[in-house]
C-alpha atoms as an extended CHARMM CRD file, in Angstrom:
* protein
*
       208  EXT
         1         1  UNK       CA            134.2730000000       52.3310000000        8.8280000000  PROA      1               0.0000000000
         2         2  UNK       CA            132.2320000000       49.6320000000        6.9380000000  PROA      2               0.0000000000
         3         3  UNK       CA            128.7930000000       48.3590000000        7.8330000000  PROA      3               0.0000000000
         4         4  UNK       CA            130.0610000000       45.3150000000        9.2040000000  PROA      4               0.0000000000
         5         5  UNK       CA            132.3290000000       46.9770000000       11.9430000000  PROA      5               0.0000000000
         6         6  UNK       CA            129.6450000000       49.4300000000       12.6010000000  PROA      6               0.0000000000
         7         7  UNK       CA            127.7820000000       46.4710000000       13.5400000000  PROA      7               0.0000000000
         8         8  UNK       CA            130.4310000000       45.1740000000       15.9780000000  PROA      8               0.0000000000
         9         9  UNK       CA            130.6770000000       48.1340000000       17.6020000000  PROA      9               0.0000000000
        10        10  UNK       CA            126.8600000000       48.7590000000       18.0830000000  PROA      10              0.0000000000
        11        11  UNK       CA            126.9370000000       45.5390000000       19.4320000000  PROA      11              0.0000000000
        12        12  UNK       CA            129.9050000000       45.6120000000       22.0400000000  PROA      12              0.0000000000
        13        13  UNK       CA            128.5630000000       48.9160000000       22.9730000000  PROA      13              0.0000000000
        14        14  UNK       CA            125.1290000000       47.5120000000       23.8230000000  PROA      14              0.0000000000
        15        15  UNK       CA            127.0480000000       44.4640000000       26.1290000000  PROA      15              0.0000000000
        16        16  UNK       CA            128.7170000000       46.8810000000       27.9680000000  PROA      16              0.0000000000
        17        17  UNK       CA            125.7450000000       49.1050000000       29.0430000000  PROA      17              0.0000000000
        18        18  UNK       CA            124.1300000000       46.0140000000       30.1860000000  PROA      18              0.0000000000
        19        19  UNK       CA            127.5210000000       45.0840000000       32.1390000000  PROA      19              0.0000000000
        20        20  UNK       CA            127.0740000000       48.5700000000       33.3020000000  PROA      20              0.0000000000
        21        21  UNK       CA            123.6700000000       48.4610000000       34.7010000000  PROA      21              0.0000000000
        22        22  UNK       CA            124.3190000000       44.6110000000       36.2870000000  PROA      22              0.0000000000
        23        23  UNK       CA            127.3430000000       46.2450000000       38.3850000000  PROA      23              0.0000000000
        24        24  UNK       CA            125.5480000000       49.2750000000       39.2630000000  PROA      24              0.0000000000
        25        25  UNK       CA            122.4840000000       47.4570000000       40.4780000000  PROA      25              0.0000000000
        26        26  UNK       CA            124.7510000000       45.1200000000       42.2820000000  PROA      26              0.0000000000
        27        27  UNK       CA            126.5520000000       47.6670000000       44.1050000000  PROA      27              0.0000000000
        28        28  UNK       CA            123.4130000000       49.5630000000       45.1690000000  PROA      28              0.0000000000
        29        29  UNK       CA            121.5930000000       46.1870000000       46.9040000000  PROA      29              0.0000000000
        30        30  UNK       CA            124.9560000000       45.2670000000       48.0680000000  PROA      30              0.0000000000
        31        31  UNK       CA            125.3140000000       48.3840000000       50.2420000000  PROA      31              0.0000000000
        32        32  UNK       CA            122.2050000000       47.6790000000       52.9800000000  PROA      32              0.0000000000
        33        33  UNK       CA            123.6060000000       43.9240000000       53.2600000000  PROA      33              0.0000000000
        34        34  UNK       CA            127.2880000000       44.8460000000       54.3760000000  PROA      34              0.0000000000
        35        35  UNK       CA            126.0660000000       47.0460000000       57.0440000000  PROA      35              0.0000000000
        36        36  UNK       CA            123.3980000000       44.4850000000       57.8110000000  PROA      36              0.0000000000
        37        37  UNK       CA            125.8420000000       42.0120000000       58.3820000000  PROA      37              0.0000000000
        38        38  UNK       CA            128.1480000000       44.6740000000       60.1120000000  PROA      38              0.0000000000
        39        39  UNK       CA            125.4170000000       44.7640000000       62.7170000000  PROA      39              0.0000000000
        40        40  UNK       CA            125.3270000000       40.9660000000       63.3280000000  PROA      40              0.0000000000
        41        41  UNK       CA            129.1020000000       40.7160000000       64.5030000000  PROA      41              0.0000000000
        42        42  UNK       CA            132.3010000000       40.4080000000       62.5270000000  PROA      42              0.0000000000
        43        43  UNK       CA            132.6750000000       37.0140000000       61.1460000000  PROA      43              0.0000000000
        44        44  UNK       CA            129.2710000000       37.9030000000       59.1270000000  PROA      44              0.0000000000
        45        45  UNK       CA            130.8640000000       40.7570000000       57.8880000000  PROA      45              0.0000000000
        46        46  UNK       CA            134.0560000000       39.1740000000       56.9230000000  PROA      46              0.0000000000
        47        47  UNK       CA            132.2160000000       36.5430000000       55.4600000000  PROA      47              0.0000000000
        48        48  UNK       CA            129.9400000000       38.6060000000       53.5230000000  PROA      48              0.0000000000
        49        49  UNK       CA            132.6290000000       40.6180000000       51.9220000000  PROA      49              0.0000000000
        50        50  UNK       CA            134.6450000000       37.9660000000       51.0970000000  PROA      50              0.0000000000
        51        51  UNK       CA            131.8680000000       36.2170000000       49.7370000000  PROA      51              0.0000000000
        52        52  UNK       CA            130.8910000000       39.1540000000       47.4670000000  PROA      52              0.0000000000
        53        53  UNK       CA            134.7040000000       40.3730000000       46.3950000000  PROA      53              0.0000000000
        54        54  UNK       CA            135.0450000000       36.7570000000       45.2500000000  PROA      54              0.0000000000
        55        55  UNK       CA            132.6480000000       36.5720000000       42.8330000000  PROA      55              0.0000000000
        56        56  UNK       CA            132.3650000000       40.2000000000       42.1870000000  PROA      56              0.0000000000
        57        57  UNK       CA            135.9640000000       38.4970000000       40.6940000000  PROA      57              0.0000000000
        58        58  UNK       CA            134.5180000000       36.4390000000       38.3390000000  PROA      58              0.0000000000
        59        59  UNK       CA            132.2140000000       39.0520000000       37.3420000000  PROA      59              0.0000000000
        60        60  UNK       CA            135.4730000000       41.6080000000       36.3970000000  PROA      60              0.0000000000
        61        61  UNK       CA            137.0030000000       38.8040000000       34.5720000000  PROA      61              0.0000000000
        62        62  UNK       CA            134.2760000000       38.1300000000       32.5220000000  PROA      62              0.0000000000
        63        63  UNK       CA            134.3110000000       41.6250000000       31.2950000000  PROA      63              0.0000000000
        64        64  UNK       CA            137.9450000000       42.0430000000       31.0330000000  PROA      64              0.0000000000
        65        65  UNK       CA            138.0100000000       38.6340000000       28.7280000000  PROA      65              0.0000000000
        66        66  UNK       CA            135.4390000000       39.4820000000       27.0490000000  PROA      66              0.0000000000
        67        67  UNK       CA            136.3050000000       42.7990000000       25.5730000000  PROA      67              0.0000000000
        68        68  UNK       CA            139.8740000000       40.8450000000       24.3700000000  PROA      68              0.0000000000
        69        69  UNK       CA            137.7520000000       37.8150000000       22.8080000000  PROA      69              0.0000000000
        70        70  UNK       CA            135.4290000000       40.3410000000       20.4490000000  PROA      70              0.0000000000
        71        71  UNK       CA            138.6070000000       42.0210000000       19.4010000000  PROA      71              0.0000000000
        72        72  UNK       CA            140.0550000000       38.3110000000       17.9380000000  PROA      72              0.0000000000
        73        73  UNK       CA            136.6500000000       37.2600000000       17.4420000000  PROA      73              0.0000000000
        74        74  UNK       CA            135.1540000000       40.4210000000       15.9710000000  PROA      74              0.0000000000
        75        75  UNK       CA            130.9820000000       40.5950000000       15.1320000000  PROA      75              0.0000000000
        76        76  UNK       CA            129.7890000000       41.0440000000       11.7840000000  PROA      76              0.0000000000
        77        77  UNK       CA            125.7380000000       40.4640000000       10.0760000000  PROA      77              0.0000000000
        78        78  UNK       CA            125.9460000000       36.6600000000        9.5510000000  PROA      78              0.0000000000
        79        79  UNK       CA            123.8120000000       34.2520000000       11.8220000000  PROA      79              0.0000000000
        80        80  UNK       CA            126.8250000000       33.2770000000       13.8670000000  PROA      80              0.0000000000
        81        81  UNK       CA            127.3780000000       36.3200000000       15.4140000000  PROA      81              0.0000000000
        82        82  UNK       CA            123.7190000000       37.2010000000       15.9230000000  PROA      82              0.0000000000
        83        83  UNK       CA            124.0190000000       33.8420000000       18.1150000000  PROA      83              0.0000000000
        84        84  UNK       CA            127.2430000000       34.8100000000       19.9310000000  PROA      84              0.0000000000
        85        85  UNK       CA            125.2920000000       38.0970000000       20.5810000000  PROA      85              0.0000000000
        86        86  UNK       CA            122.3140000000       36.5820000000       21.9860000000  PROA      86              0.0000000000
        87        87  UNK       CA            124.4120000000       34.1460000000       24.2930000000  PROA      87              0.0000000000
        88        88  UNK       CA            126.2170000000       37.2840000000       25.1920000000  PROA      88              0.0000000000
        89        89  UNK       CA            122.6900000000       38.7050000000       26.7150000000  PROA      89              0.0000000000
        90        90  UNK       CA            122.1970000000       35.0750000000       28.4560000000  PROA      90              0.0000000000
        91        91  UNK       CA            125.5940000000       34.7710000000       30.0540000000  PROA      91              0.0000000000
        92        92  UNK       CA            125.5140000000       38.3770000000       31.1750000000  PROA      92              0.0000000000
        93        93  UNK       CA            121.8870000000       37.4940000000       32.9470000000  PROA      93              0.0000000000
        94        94  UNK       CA            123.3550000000       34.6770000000       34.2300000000  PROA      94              0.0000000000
        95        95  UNK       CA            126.3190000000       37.1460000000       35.5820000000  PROA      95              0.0000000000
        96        96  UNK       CA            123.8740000000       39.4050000000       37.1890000000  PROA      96              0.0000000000
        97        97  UNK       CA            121.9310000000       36.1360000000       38.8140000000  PROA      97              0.0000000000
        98        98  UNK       CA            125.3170000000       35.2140000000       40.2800000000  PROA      98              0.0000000000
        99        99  UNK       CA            126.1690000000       38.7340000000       41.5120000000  PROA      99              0.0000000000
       100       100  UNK       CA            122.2080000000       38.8270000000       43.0710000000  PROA      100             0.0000000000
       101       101  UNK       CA            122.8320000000       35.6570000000       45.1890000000  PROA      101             0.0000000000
       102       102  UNK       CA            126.3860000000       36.6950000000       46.1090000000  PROA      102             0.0000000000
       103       103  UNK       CA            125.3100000000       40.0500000000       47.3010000000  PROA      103             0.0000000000
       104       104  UNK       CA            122.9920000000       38.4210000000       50.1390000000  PROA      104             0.0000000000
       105       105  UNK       CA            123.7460000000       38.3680000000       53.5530000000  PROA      105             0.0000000000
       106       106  UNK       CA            123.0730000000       34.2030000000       53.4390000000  PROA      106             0.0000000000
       107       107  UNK       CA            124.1090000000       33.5740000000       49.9070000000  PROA      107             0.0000000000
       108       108  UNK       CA            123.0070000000       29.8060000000       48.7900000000  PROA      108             0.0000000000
       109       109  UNK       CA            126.7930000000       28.4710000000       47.4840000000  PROA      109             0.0000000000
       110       110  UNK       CA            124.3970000000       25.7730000000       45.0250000000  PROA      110             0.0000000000
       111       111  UNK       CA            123.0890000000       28.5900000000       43.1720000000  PROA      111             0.0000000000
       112       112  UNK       CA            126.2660000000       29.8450000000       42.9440000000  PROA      112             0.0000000000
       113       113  UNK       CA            127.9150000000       26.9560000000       41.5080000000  PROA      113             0.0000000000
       114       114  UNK       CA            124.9260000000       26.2870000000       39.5380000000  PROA      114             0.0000000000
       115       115  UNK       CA            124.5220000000       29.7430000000       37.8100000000  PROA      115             0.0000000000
       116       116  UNK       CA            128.3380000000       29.8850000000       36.8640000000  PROA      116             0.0000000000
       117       117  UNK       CA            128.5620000000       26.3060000000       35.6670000000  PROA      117             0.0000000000
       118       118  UNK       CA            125.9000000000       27.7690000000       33.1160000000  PROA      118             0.0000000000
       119       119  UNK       CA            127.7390000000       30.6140000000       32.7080000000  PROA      119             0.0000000000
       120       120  UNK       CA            130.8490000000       28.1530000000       31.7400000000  PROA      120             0.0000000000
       121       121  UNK       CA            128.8040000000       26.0610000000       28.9640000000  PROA      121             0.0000000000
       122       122  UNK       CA            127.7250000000       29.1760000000       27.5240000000  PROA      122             0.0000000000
       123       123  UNK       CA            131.3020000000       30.3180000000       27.4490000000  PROA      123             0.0000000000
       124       124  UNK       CA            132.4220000000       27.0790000000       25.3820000000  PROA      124             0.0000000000
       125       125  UNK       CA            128.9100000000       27.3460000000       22.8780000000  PROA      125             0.0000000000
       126       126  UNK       CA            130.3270000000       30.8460000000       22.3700000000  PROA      126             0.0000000000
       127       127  UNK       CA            133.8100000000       29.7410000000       21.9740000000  PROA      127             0.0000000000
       128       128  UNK       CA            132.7780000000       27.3570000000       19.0540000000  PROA      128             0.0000000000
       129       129  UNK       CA            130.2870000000       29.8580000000       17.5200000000  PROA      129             0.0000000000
       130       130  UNK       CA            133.2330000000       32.3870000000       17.2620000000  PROA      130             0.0000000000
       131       131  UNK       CA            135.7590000000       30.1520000000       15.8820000000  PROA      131             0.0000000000
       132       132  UNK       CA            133.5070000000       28.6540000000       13.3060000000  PROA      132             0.0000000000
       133       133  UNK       CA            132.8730000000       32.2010000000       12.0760000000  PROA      133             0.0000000000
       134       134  UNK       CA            136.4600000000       32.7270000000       11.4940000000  PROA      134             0.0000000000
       135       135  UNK       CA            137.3230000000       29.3960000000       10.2030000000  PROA      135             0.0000000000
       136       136  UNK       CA            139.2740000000       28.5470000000       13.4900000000  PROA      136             0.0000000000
       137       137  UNK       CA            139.0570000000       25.1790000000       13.8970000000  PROA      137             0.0000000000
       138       138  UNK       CA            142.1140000000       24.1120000000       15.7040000000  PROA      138             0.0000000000
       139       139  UNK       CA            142.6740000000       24.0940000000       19.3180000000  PROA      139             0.0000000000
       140       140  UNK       CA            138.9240000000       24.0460000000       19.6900000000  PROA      140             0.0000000000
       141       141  UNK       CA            139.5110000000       21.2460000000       22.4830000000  PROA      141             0.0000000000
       142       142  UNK       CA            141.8000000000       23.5280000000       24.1350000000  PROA      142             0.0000000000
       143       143  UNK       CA            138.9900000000       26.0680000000       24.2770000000  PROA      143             0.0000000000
       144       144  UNK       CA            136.3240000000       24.3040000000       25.6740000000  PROA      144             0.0000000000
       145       145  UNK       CA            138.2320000000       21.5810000000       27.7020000000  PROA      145             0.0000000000
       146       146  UNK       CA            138.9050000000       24.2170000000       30.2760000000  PROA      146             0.0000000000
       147       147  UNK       CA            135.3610000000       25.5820000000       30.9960000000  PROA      147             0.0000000000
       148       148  UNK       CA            134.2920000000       21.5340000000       31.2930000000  PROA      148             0.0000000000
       149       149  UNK       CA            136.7990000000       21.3200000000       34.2060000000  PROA      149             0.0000000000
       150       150  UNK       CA            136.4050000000       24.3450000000       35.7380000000  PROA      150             0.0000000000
       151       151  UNK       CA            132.4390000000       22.6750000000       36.4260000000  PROA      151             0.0000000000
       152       152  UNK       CA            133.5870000000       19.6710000000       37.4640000000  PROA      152             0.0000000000
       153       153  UNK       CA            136.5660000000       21.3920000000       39.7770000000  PROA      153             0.0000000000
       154       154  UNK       CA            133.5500000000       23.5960000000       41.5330000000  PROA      154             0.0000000000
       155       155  UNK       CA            131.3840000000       20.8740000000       41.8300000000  PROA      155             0.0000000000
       156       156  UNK       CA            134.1280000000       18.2740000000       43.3930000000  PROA      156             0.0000000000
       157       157  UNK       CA            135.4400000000       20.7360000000       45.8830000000  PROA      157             0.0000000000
       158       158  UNK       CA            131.7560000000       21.5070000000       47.1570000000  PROA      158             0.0000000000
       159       159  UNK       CA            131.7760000000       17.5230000000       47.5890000000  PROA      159             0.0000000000
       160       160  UNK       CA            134.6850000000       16.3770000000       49.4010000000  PROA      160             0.0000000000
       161       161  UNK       CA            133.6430000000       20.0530000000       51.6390000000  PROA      161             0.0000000000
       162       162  UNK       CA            130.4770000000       18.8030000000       52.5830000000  PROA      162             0.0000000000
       163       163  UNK       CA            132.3930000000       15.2890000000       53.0030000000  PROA      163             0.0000000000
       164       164  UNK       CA            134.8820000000       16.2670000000       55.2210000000  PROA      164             0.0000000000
       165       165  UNK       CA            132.5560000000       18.5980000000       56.9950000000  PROA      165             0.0000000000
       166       166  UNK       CA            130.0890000000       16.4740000000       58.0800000000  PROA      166             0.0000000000
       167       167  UNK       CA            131.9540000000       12.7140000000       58.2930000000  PROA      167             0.0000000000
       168       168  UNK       CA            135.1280000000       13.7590000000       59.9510000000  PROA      168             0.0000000000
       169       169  UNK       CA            134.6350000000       17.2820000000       61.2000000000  PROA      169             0.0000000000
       170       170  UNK       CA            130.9020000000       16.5900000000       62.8460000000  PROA      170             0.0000000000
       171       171  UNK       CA            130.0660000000       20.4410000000       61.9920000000  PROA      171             0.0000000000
       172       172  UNK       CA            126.8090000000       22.0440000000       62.2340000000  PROA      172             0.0000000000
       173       173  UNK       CA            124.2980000000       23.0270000000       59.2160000000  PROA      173             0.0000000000
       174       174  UNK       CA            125.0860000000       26.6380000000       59.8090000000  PROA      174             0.0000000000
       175       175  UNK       CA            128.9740000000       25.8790000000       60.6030000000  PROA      175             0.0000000000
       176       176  UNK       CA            129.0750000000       23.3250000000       57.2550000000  PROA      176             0.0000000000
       177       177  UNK       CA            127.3790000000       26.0080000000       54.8740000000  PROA      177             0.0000000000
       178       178  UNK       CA            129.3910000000       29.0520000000       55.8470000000  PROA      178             0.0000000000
       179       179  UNK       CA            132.6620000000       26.7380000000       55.1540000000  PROA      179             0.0000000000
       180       180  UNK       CA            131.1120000000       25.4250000000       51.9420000000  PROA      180             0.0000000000
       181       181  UNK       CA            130.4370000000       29.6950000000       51.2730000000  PROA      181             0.0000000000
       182       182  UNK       CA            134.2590000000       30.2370000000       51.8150000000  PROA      182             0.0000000000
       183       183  UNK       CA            135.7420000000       27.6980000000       49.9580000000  PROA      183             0.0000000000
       184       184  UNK       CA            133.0260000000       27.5600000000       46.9070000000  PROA      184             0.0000000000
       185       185  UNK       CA            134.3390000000       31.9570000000       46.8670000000  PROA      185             0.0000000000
       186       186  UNK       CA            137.8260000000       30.9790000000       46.8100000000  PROA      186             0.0000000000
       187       187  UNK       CA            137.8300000000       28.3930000000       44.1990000000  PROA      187             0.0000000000
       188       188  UNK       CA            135.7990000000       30.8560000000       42.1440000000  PROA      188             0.0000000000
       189       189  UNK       CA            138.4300000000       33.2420000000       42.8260000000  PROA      189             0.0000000000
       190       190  UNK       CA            141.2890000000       31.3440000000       42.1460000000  PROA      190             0.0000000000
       191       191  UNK       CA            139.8240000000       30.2940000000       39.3190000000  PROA      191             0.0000000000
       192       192  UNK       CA            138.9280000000       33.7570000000       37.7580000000  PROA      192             0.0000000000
       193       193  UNK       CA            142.5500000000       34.8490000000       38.6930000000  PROA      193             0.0000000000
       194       194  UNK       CA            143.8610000000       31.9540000000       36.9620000000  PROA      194             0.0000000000
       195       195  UNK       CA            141.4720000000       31.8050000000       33.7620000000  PROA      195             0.0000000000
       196       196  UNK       CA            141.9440000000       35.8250000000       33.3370000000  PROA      196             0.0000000000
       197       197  UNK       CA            145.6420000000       35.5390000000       33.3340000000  PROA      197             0.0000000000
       198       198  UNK       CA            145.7310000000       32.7820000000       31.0690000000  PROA      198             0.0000000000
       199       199  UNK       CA            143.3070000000       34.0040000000       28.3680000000  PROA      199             0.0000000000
       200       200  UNK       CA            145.2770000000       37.7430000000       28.0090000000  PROA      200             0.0000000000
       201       201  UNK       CA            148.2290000000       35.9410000000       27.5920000000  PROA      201             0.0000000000
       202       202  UNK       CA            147.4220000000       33.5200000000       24.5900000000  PROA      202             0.0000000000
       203       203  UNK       CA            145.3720000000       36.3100000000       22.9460000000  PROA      203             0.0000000000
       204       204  UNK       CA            148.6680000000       38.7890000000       23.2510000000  PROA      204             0.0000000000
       205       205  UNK       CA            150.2740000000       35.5850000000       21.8780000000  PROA      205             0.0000000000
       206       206  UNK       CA            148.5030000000       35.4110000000       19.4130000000  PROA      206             0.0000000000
       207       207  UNK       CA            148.0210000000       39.1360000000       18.2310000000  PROA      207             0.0000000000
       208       208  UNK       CA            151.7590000000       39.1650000000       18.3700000000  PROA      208             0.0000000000
C-alpha cells in the first residue's frame, strides 16, 4: 500500500469515527425525548418519531453515499483533497446540527431546512472538488443540478404548506407547525430514499 492510499484510508477512517460519535450522541439525547413525548399523549409521540426516523434518513444516506463517492473519488496529499476533507468535517457538523434539532420534542422545521440546504451546497462544492482532482469534468451539471433543486424543492413545499395552511385551511400556530414538521420529514425522506437509490446506481454504472 502506497503513501497516497494510506492517506485515504487514514482519512475515511477518521470521517467515520466522527459519523460514529454524531449517531451515538444522537441516539443517547434522543432516548429522554421519546418517552417525554410518550408522556404527553400519542400524536406527540407519533410525531416525534416520525420526525426523527425521517431525518435520521438523511443522516444514513449520507453515510451510505458517502463511503461509495471516496471509493470513485479516492483521497490522496494534493490540496484538493485536503479541501474535500475539510468540507467532509463541515457537512458532517452540519449532519449532527440536523440530527440535534430533529431529536427535540418541538423540532424548529426552518432549521431543519436550513441546516440541510447547507448540507446540499457543500455536497455540490465537494462534488466539483472531487471531479477536478480526477480530471472529471463532464456531467458536472448533472452533479450539482440535483442538490440546487433538492433546496429549492424543500423550501417550496414549506411555502405552499404554510400557504395552504393558513389561507385556506384557517389552522392554528401549533396545528400549522406540526403539519409543516410532517411534511418538511417526508420530503426529506423521500428525498434521501430517492437521492440514495439514484447515486448507488450510477456509481455501480459506472464501476461496471
Amino acid at each position: 500500500m502506497n503513501a497516497t492510499s494510506e492517506q485515504s484510508l487514514r482519512w475515511v477512517w477518521f470521517i467515520d469515527v466522527v459519523f460514529g460519535a454524531i449517531v451515538a450522541l444522537g441516539i443517547q439525547r434522543y432516548e429522554p425525548v421519546v418517552l417525554d413525548a410518550w408522556s404527553q399523549g400519542f400524536n406527540e409521540f407519533v410525531l416525534t418519531i416520525f420526525v426523527g426516523v425521517s431525518i435520521f434518513s438523511f443522516v444514513v444516506y449520507d453515510i451510505a453515499v458517502y463511503h461509495a463517492l471516496v471509493k470513485k473519488f479516492p483521497f490522496n496529499t494534493s490540496s484538493l483533497s485536503f479541501l474535500r476533507f475539510y468540507l467532509d468535517l463541515v457537512m458532517a457538523f452540519t449532519l449532527y446540527l440536523v440530527l440535534a434539532n430533529a431529536f427535540q420534542l418541538r423540532p424548529s422545521w426552518v432549521s431543519i431546512i436550513a441546516a440541510i440546504s447547507f448540507w446540499h451546497l457543500s455536497a455540490s462544492a465537494w462534488h466539483l472538488l472531487a471531479q477536478c482532482e480526477c480530471g472529471v469534468f463532464d456531467g458536472m451539471a448533472r452533479t450539482v443540478l440535483p442538490h440546487i433543486y433538492f433546496i429549492a424543492i424543500y423550501w417550496i413545499v414549506a411555502f405552499f404548506t404554510i400557504q395552504i395552511g393558513e389561507r385556506l385551511l384557517r389552522l392554528e400556530d401549533v396545528v400549522l407547525t406540526n403539519l409543516l414538521l410532517i411534511v418538511v420529514s417526508t420530503t426529506v425522506l423521500i428525498i434521501s430514499l430517492f437521492r440514495w437509490n439514484q447515486v448507488i446506481r450510477k456509481i455501480a454504472v459506472d464501476v461496471a
